[in-house]
PDB file of C-alpha atoms in Angstrom:
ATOM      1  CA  UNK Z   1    -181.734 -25.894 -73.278  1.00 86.00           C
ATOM      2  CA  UNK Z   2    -182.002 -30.044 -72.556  1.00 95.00           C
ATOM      3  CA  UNK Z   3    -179.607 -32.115 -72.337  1.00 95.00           C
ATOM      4  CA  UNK Z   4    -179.405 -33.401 -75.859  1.00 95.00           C
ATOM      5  CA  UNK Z   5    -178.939 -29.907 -77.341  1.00 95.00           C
ATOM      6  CA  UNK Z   6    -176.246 -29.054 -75.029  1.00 95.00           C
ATOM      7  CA  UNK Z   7    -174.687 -33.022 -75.565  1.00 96.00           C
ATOM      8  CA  UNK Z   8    -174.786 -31.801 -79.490  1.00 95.00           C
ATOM      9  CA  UNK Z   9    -173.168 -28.076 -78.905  1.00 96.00           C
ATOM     10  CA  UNK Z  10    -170.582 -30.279 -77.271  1.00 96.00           C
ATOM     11  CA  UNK Z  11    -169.626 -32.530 -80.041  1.00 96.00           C
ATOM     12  CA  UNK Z  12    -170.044 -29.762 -82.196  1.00 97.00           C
ATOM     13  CA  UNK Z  13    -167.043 -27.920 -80.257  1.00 97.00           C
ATOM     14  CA  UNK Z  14    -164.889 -30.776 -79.960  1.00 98.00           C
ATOM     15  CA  UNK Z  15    -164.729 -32.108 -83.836  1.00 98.00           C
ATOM     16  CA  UNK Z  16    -164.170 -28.394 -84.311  1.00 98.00           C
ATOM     17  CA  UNK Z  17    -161.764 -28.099 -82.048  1.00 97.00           C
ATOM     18  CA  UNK Z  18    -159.884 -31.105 -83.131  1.00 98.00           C
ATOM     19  CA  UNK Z  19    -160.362 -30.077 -86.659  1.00 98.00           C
ATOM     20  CA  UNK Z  20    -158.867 -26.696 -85.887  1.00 98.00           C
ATOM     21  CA  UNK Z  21    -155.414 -28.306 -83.764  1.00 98.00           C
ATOM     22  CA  UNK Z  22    -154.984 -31.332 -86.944  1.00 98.00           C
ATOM     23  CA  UNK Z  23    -154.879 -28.040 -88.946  1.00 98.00           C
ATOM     24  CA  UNK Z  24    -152.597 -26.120 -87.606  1.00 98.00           C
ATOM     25  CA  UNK Z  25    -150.657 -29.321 -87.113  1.00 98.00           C
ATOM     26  CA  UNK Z  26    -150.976 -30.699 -90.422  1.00 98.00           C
ATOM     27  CA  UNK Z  27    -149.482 -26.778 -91.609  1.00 98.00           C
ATOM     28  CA  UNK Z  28    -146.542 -26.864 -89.024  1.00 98.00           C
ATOM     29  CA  UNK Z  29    -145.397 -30.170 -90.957  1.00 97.00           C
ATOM     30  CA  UNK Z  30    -145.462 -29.382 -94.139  1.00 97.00           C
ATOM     31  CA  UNK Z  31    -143.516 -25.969 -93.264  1.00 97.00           C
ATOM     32  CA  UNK Z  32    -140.819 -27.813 -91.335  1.00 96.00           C
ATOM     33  CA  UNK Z  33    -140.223 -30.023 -94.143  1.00 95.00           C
ATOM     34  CA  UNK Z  34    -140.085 -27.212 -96.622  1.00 94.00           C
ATOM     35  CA  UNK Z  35    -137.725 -25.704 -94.677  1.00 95.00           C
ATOM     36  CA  UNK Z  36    -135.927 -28.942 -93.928  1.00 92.00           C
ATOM     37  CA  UNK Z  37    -135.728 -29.150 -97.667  1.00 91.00           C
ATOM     38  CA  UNK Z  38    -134.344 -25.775 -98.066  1.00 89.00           C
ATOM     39  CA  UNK Z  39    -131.393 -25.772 -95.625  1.00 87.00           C
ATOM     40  CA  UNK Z  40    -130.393 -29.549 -96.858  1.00 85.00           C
ATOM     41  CA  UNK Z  41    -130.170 -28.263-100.497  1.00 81.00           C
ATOM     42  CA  UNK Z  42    -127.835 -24.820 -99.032  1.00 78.00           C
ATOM     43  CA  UNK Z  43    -125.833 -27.486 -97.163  1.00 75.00           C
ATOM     44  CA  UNK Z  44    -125.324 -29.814 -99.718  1.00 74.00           C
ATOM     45  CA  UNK Z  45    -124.210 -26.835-102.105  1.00 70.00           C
ATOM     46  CA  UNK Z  46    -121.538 -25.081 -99.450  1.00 65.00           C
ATOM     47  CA  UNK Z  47    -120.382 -28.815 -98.543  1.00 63.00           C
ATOM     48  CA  UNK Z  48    -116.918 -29.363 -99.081  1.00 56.00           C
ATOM     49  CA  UNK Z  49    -114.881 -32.136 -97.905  1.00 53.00           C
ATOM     50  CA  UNK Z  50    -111.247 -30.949 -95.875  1.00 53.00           C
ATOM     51  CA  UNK Z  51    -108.964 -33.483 -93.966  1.00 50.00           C
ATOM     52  CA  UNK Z  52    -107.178 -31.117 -91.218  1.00 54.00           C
ATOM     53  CA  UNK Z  53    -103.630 -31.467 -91.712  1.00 52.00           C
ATOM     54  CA  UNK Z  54    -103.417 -31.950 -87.674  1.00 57.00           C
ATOM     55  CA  UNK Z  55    -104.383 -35.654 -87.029  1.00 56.00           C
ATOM     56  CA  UNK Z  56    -101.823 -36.240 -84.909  1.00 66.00           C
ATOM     57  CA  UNK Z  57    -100.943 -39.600 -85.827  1.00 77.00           C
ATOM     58  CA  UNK Z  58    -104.372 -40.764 -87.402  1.00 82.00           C
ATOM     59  CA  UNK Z  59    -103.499 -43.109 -90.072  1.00 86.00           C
ATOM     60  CA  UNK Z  60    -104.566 -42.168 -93.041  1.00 87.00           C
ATOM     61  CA  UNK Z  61    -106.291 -45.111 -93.782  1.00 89.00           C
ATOM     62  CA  UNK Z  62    -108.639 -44.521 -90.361  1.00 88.00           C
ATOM     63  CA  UNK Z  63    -109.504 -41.211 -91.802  1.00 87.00           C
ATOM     64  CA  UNK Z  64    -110.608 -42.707 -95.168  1.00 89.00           C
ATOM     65  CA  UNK Z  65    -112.848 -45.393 -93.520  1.00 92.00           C
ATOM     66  CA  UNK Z  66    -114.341 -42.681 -91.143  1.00 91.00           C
ATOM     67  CA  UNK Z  67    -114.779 -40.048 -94.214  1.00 91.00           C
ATOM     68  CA  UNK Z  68    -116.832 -43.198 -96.605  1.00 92.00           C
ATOM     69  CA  UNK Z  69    -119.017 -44.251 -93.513  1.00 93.00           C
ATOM     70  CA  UNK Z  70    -120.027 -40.563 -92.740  1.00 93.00           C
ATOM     71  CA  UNK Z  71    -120.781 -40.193 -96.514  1.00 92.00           C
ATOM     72  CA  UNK Z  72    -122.748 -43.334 -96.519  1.00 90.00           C
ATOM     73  CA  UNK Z  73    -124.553 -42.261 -93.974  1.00 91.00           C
ATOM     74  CA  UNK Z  74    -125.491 -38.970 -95.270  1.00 90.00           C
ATOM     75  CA  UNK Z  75    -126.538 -40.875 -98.305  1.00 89.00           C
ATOM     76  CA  UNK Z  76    -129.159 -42.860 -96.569  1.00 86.00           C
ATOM     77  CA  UNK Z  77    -130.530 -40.619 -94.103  1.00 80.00           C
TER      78      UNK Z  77
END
């Protein structure tokens, strides 16, 4: 076998190998996302919004501001 041939088999294996790992990488993202999708539609469903009655002397209007940022948050991320 000369050196060409065996440069060739080489870079042969290597796009193949790289080919094989973008793959398997390119699979593992889509299924993360489909599952990301999954559990962010069960959590939106089972979401409900509860105040404890134990703020200990929160004002009420704190609690509003914190409750519209989180939810405006949510919203754009």
């Amino acid at each position: 076998m000369t050196i060409t041939e065996m440069l060739g088999q080489s870079g042969i294996l290597a796009i193949l190998g790289m080919g094989v790992v973008f793959g398997f990488l390119w699979l593992m993202v889509i299924c993360v996302s489909f599952v990301g999708k999954y559990f962010q539609s069960k959590e939106k469903k089972a979401e409900t919004v509860s105040v404890s009655t134990s703020t200990a002397g929160v004002p009420k209007e704190h609690i509003a501001a914190i409750t519209a940022a989180i939810m405006e948050y949510e919203k754009t991320h």
